[in-house]
Amino acid sequence: DGGITQSPKYLFRKEGQNVTLSCEQNLNHDAMYWYRQDPGQGLRLIYYSQIVNDFQKGDIAEGYSVSREKKESFPLTVTSAQKNPTAFYLCASSIAQGAYGYTFGSGTRLTVV
Amino acid sequence: SQKIEQNSEALNIQEGKTATLTCNYTNYSPAYLQWYRQDPGRGPVFLLLIRENEKEKRKERLKVTFDTTLKQSLFHITASQPADSATYLCALESGGYNKLIFGAGTRLAVHP
């Protein structure tokens, strides 16, 4: 079955540590997105990519980095520069051109310890 | 800046009734609007998309309206069931390339 897989489901980070969240899709979608969700707030866009080897900053890109070396994969690195990384991270994919709904992964909950 | 407002208070209704959720937005004219369902600890699931030139869209027990003059969308679930209990998110197209901005969502609780 086609879908989008995020791993791990839970992740714990120590102060000053970089961590990488995985996102893989087999839907043949060109576009992929990373959002952050905090309690009581809407999803906020971190980075997005419309095509391989290209990506754009979203509204809250500071302290995060991404790569898009393969169509299927869009990993997100939370760096030590991100001062408040504890949140629920969601990856999504969609057809790039036109109006289409997103397919979301099941999310990664990151906690700083 | 663009802003999306959804009622932050939970909506409690009786099974069988129609649930109506509201999404208001300011400072933007989106080409389309989407609604998603999110269960606790899970990713959102796409439900419906409505374009700016469409007044209404239906899918089974779901109905969405889009009033670009009022800058408002209404999301209706008819004959609601306890299984419809979830948080519903409104999302607006923002700046092309199918990039979306999301509201904080409204939690719906359907009681037997």
mmCIF file of C-alpha atoms in Angstrom:
data_model
loop_
_atom_site.group_PDB
_atom_site.id
_atom_site.type_symbol
_atom_site.label_atom_id
_atom_site.label_comp_id
_atom_site.label_asym_id
_atom_site.label_seq_id
_atom_site.Cartn_x
_atom_site.Cartn_y
_atom_site.Cartn_z
ATOM 1 C CA ASP A 1 0.000 0.000 0.000
ATOM 2 C CA GLY A 2 1.202 3.515 -0.779
ATOM 3 C CA GLY A 3 1.860 5.798 2.122
ATOM 4 C CA ILE A 4 4.221 7.997 4.048
ATOM 5 C CA THR A 5 6.323 6.698 6.925
ATOM 6 C CA GLN A 6 7.868 8.707 9.705
ATOM 7 C CA SER A 7 10.386 7.332 12.170
ATOM 8 C CA PRO A 8 10.957 7.128 15.008
ATOM 9 C CA LYS A 9 7.551 7.621 16.632
ATOM 10 C CA TYR A 10 9.180 8.964 19.810
ATOM 11 C CA LEU A 11 12.560 10.668 20.088
ATOM 12 C CA PHE A 12 14.431 12.118 23.022
ATOM 13 C CA ARG A 13 17.120 14.723 22.570
ATOM 14 C CA LYS A 14 19.695 15.975 25.024
ATOM 15 C CA GLU A 15 20.602 19.637 25.194
ATOM 16 C CA GLY A 16 23.096 20.593 22.474
ATOM 17 C CA GLN A 17 22.445 17.502 20.378
ATOM 18 C CA ASN A 18 21.369 17.328 16.738
ATOM 19 C CA VAL A 19 18.723 14.757 15.828
ATOM 20 C CA THR A 20 17.338 13.655 12.477
ATOM 21 C CA LEU A 21 13.731 12.701 11.808
ATOM 22 C CA SER A 22 13.062 10.370 8.912
ATOM 23 C CA CYS A 23 10.274 10.746 6.325
ATOM 24 C CA GLU A 24 9.822 8.319 3.423
ATOM 25 C CA GLN A 25 6.962 8.139 0.887
ATOM 26 C CA ASN A 26 6.119 5.686 -1.888
ATOM 27 C CA LEU A 27 3.274 7.702 -3.400
ATOM 28 C CA ASN A 28 5.434 9.112 -6.222
ATOM 29 C CA HIS A 29 4.653 12.622 -4.955
ATOM 30 C CA ASP A 30 6.976 15.426 -6.012
ATOM 31 C CA ALA A 31 6.184 17.740 -3.095
ATOM 32 C CA MET A 32 7.047 17.085 0.553
ATOM 33 C CA TYR A 33 6.557 19.210 3.650
ATOM 34 C CA TRP A 34 7.572 19.372 7.301
ATOM 35 C CA TYR A 35 5.252 20.893 9.889
ATOM 36 C CA ARG A 36 5.537 21.362 13.611
ATOM 37 C CA GLN A 37 2.477 21.085 15.883
ATOM 38 C CA ASP A 38 2.320 22.503 19.404
ATOM 39 C CA PRO A 39 -0.679 22.213 21.755
ATOM 40 C CA GLY A 40 -3.386 24.748 20.923
ATOM 41 C CA GLN A 41 -1.611 25.948 17.791
ATOM 42 C CA GLY A 42 -2.027 25.218 14.151
ATOM 43 C CA LEU A 43 0.544 23.303 12.161
ATOM 44 C CA ARG A 44 3.459 25.587 11.319
ATOM 45 C CA LEU A 45 5.494 25.040 8.164
ATOM 46 C CA ILE A 46 9.209 24.410 8.685
ATOM 47 C CA TYR A 47 10.472 23.482 5.201
ATOM 48 C CA TYR A 48 9.002 22.292 1.939
ATOM 49 C CA SER A 49 10.324 20.809 -1.274
ATOM 50 C CA GLN A 50 8.659 20.776 -4.686
ATOM 51 C CA ILE A 51 11.300 18.709 -6.463
ATOM 52 C CA VAL A 52 14.422 16.687 -5.804
ATOM 53 C CA ASN A 53 17.511 18.724 -4.859
ATOM 54 C CA ASP A 54 15.438 21.818 -4.127
ATOM 55 C CA PHE A 55 13.738 23.012 -0.949
ATOM 56 C CA GLN A 56 12.415 26.244 0.538
ATOM 57 C CA LYS A 57 12.197 27.674 4.043
ATOM 58 C CA GLY A 58 8.798 27.848 5.650
ATOM 59 C CA ASP A 59 7.659 30.164 8.419
ATOM 60 C CA ILE A 60 9.811 28.707 11.214
ATOM 61 C CA ALA A 61 12.956 27.321 9.538
ATOM 62 C CA GLU A 62 15.471 28.657 12.071
ATOM 63 C CA GLY A 63 17.234 25.830 13.900
ATOM 64 C CA TYR A 64 16.209 23.201 11.338
ATOM 65 C CA SER A 65 17.775 21.793 8.177
ATOM 66 C CA VAL A 66 16.589 19.419 5.452
ATOM 67 C CA SER A 67 17.832 17.602 2.373
ATOM 68 C CA ARG A 68 16.040 16.185 -0.679
ATOM 69 C CA GLU A 69 18.471 13.880 -2.437
ATOM 70 C CA LYS A 70 15.790 11.379 -3.428
ATOM 71 C CA LYS A 71 12.173 11.830 -4.431
ATOM 72 C CA GLU A 72 11.063 9.393 -1.743
ATOM 73 C CA SER A 73 12.940 10.899 1.193
ATOM 74 C CA PHE A 74 12.873 14.248 3.024
ATOM 75 C CA PRO A 75 14.724 14.010 6.361
ATOM 76 C CA LEU A 76 14.562 16.837 8.900
ATOM 77 C CA THR A 77 17.453 17.650 11.236
ATOM 78 C CA VAL A 78 16.663 19.506 14.440
ATOM 79 C CA THR A 79 19.882 21.285 15.366
ATOM 80 C CA SER A 80 21.114 22.542 18.720
ATOM 81 C CA ALA A 81 20.257 26.046 17.487
ATOM 82 C CA GLN A 82 16.549 25.238 17.858
ATOM 83 C CA LYS A 83 15.868 26.489 21.379
ATOM 84 C CA ASN A 84 12.453 24.956 21.894
ATOM 85 C CA PRO A 85 12.376 21.720 19.907
ATOM 86 C CA THR A 86 9.870 19.775 22.003
ATOM 87 C CA ALA A 87 6.876 19.283 19.699
ATOM 88 C CA PHE A 88 5.005 16.899 17.433
ATOM 89 C CA TYR A 89 6.582 16.845 13.955
ATOM 90 C CA LEU A 90 4.531 15.945 10.904
ATOM 91 C CA CYS A 91 5.742 15.147 7.416
ATOM 92 C CA ALA A 92 3.403 15.322 4.427
ATOM 93 C CA SER A 93 3.508 14.821 0.685
ATOM 94 C CA SER A 94 1.335 15.851 -2.245
ATOM 95 C CA ILE A 95 1.194 16.249 -5.994
ATOM 96 C CA ALA A 96 3.164 19.439 -6.625
ATOM 97 C CA GLN A 97 1.097 21.281 -9.201
ATOM 98 C CA GLY A 98 -2.530 22.143 -8.665
ATOM 99 C CA ALA A 99 -4.836 21.767 -5.716
ATOM 100 C CA TYR A 100 -4.509 18.449 -3.910
ATOM 101 C CA GLY A 101 -4.872 17.215 -0.389
ATOM 102 C CA TYR A 102 -1.837 16.231 1.621
ATOM 103 C CA THR A 103 -1.007 12.746 2.799
ATOM 104 C CA PHE A 104 0.492 12.942 6.278
ATOM 105 C CA GLY A 105 2.715 10.562 8.168
ATOM 106 C CA SER A 106 1.866 9.446 11.689
ATOM 107 C CA GLY A 107 4.265 11.950 13.245
ATOM 108 C CA THR A 108 7.339 11.987 15.488
ATOM 109 C CA ARG A 109 7.081 13.291 19.028
ATOM 110 C CA LEU A 110 10.377 14.922 20.006
ATOM 111 C CA THR A 111 11.159 15.652 23.644
ATOM 112 C CA VAL A 112 14.190 17.438 25.056
ATOM 113 C CA VAL A 113 15.554 15.794 28.193
ATOM 114 C CA SER B 1 -0.211 38.668 8.263
ATOM 115 C CA GLN B 2 -2.448 35.799 7.189
ATOM 116 C CA LYS B 3 -4.550 34.470 10.007
ATOM 117 C CA ILE B 4 -6.893 31.499 10.315
ATOM 118 C CA GLU B 5 -9.334 31.242 13.205
ATOM 119 C CA GLN B 6 -11.171 28.143 14.311
ATOM 120 C CA ASN B 7 -13.232 27.921 17.472
ATOM 121 C CA SER B 8 -10.824 26.791 20.174
ATOM 122 C CA GLU B 9 -13.632 25.552 22.398
ATOM 123 C CA ALA B 10 -14.694 21.959 21.927
ATOM 124 C CA LEU B 11 -18.015 21.344 20.241
ATOM 125 C CA ASN B 12 -20.197 18.836 22.066
ATOM 126 C CA ILE B 13 -23.235 17.445 20.269
ATOM 127 C CA GLN B 14 -25.652 14.550 20.536
ATOM 128 C CA GLU B 15 -25.443 11.587 18.207
ATOM 129 C CA GLY B 16 -27.625 12.026 15.137
ATOM 130 C CA LYS B 17 -27.436 15.822 15.140
ATOM 131 C CA THR B 18 -25.579 17.976 12.603
ATOM 132 C CA ALA B 19 -22.204 19.343 13.679
ATOM 133 C CA THR B 20 -21.144 22.688 12.212
ATOM 134 C CA LEU B 21 -17.562 23.925 12.499
ATOM 135 C CA THR B 22 -16.364 27.360 11.442
ATOM 136 C CA CYS B 23 -13.163 28.573 9.828
ATOM 137 C CA ASN B 24 -12.546 32.300 9.419
ATOM 138 C CA TYR B 25 -9.544 33.894 7.786
ATOM 139 C CA THR B 26 -8.114 37.375 7.300
ATOM 140 C CA ASN B 27 -5.593 39.156 5.116
ATOM 141 C CA TYR B 28 -5.680 36.667 2.299
ATOM 142 C CA SER B 29 -7.676 35.432 -0.664
ATOM 143 C CA PRO B 30 -6.919 31.715 -0.996
ATOM 144 C CA ALA B 31 -7.557 29.918 -4.257
ATOM 145 C CA TYR B 32 -8.853 26.921 -2.280
ATOM 146 C CA LEU B 33 -9.449 25.653 1.208
ATOM 147 C CA GLN B 34 -9.156 22.168 2.703
ATOM 148 C CA TRP B 35 -10.492 20.328 5.738
ATOM 149 C CA TYR B 36 -8.678 17.583 7.629
ATOM 150 C CA ARG B 37 -9.508 15.251 10.497
ATOM 151 C CA GLN B 38 -6.919 14.544 13.191
ATOM 152 C CA ASP B 39 -7.156 11.899 15.898
ATOM 153 C CA PRO B 40 -4.990 12.169 19.062
ATOM 154 C CA GLY B 41 -1.343 11.334 18.411
ATOM 155 C CA ARG B 42 -1.938 10.805 14.683
ATOM 156 C CA GLY B 43 -1.309 12.746 11.500
ATOM 157 C CA PRO B 44 -4.186 14.678 9.889
ATOM 158 C CA VAL B 45 -6.278 12.949 7.226
ATOM 159 C CA PHE B 46 -7.504 14.889 4.183
ATOM 160 C CA LEU B 47 -11.312 15.125 3.897
ATOM 161 C CA LEU B 48 -12.406 17.749 1.380
ATOM 162 C CA LEU B 49 -11.107 20.535 -0.847
ATOM 163 C CA ILE B 50 -13.222 23.458 -2.068
ATOM 164 C CA ARG B 51 -12.103 26.069 -4.580
ATOM 165 C CA GLU B 52 -12.826 29.800 -4.463
ATOM 166 C CA ASN B 53 -15.348 29.559 -7.317
ATOM 167 C CA GLU B 54 -17.304 26.772 -5.586
ATOM 168 C CA LYS B 55 -19.961 27.614 -3.044
ATOM 169 C CA GLU B 56 -20.493 24.122 -1.681
ATOM 170 C CA LYS B 57 -18.924 20.667 -1.816
ATOM 171 C CA ARG B 58 -20.364 17.398 -0.491
ATOM 172 C CA LYS B 59 -18.931 13.990 0.304
ATOM 173 C CA GLU B 60 -21.203 11.421 1.946
ATOM 174 C CA ARG B 61 -22.250 12.968 5.301
ATOM 175 C CA LEU B 62 -19.837 15.887 4.941
ATOM 176 C CA LYS B 63 -20.596 19.303 3.467
ATOM 177 C CA VAL B 64 -18.300 22.294 3.120
ATOM 178 C CA THR B 65 -19.227 25.839 2.137
ATOM 179 C CA PHE B 66 -16.852 28.615 1.134
ATOM 180 C CA ASP B 67 -17.885 32.273 1.283
ATOM 181 C CA THR B 68 -15.065 34.428 -0.093
ATOM 182 C CA THR B 69 -16.947 37.639 0.757
ATOM 183 C CA LEU B 70 -17.292 36.731 4.422
ATOM 184 C CA LYS B 71 -13.879 35.002 4.343
ATOM 185 C CA GLN B 72 -15.414 31.991 5.988
ATOM 186 C CA SER B 73 -15.847 28.271 5.493
ATOM 187 C CA LEU B 74 -18.384 26.106 7.283
ATOM 188 C CA PHE B 75 -17.889 22.349 7.717
ATOM 189 C CA HIS B 76 -20.968 20.235 8.409
ATOM 190 C CA ILE B 77 -21.263 16.607 9.502
ATOM 191 C CA THR B 78 -24.835 15.354 9.246
ATOM 192 C CA ALA B 79 -26.221 12.422 11.254
ATOM 193 C CA SER B 80 -23.131 12.601 13.468
ATOM 194 C CA GLN B 81 -21.778 9.497 15.166
ATOM 195 C CA PRO B 82 -19.446 8.979 18.161
ATOM 196 C CA ALA B 83 -16.824 7.793 15.634
ATOM 197 C CA ASP B 84 -16.812 11.345 14.205
ATOM 198 C CA SER B 85 -15.242 12.602 17.447
ATOM 199 C CA ALA B 86 -11.873 14.127 16.536
ATOM 200 C CA THR B 87 -10.174 17.459 15.901
ATOM 201 C CA TYR B 88 -10.979 19.073 12.556
ATOM 202 C CA LEU B 89 -8.441 21.355 10.899
ATOM 203 C CA CYS B 90 -9.017 24.004 8.281
ATOM 204 C CA ALA B 91 -6.168 24.758 5.846
ATOM 205 C CA LEU B 92 -5.783 27.510 3.247
ATOM 206 C CA GLU B 93 -3.665 27.608 0.135
ATOM 207 C CA SER B 94 -0.922 30.145 0.676
ATOM 208 C CA GLY B 95 1.414 31.501 -1.963
ATOM 209 C CA GLY B 96 1.065 28.810 -4.605
ATOM 210 C CA TYR B 97 2.795 25.436 -5.043
ATOM 211 C CA ASN B 98 0.054 23.782 -2.978
ATOM 212 C CA LYS B 99 1.567 25.270 0.203
ATOM 213 C CA LEU B 100 -0.948 25.290 3.054
ATOM 214 C CA ILE B 101 -1.356 27.207 6.295
ATOM 215 C CA PHE B 102 -3.413 25.498 8.998
ATOM 216 C CA GLY B 103 -5.777 26.624 11.712
ATOM 217 C CA ALA B 104 -5.422 25.273 15.255
ATOM 218 C CA GLY B 105 -8.459 23.056 14.823
ATOM 219 C CA THR B 106 -11.738 22.496 16.641
ATOM 220 C CA ARG B 107 -12.319 19.411 18.744
ATOM 221 C CA LEU B 108 -15.655 17.705 18.141
ATOM 222 C CA ALA B 109 -17.156 15.306 20.680
ATOM 223 C CA VAL B 110 -20.265 13.357 19.655
ATOM 224 C CA HIS B 111 -22.097 11.812 22.590
ATOM 225 C CA PRO B 112 -24.331 8.711 22.363
#
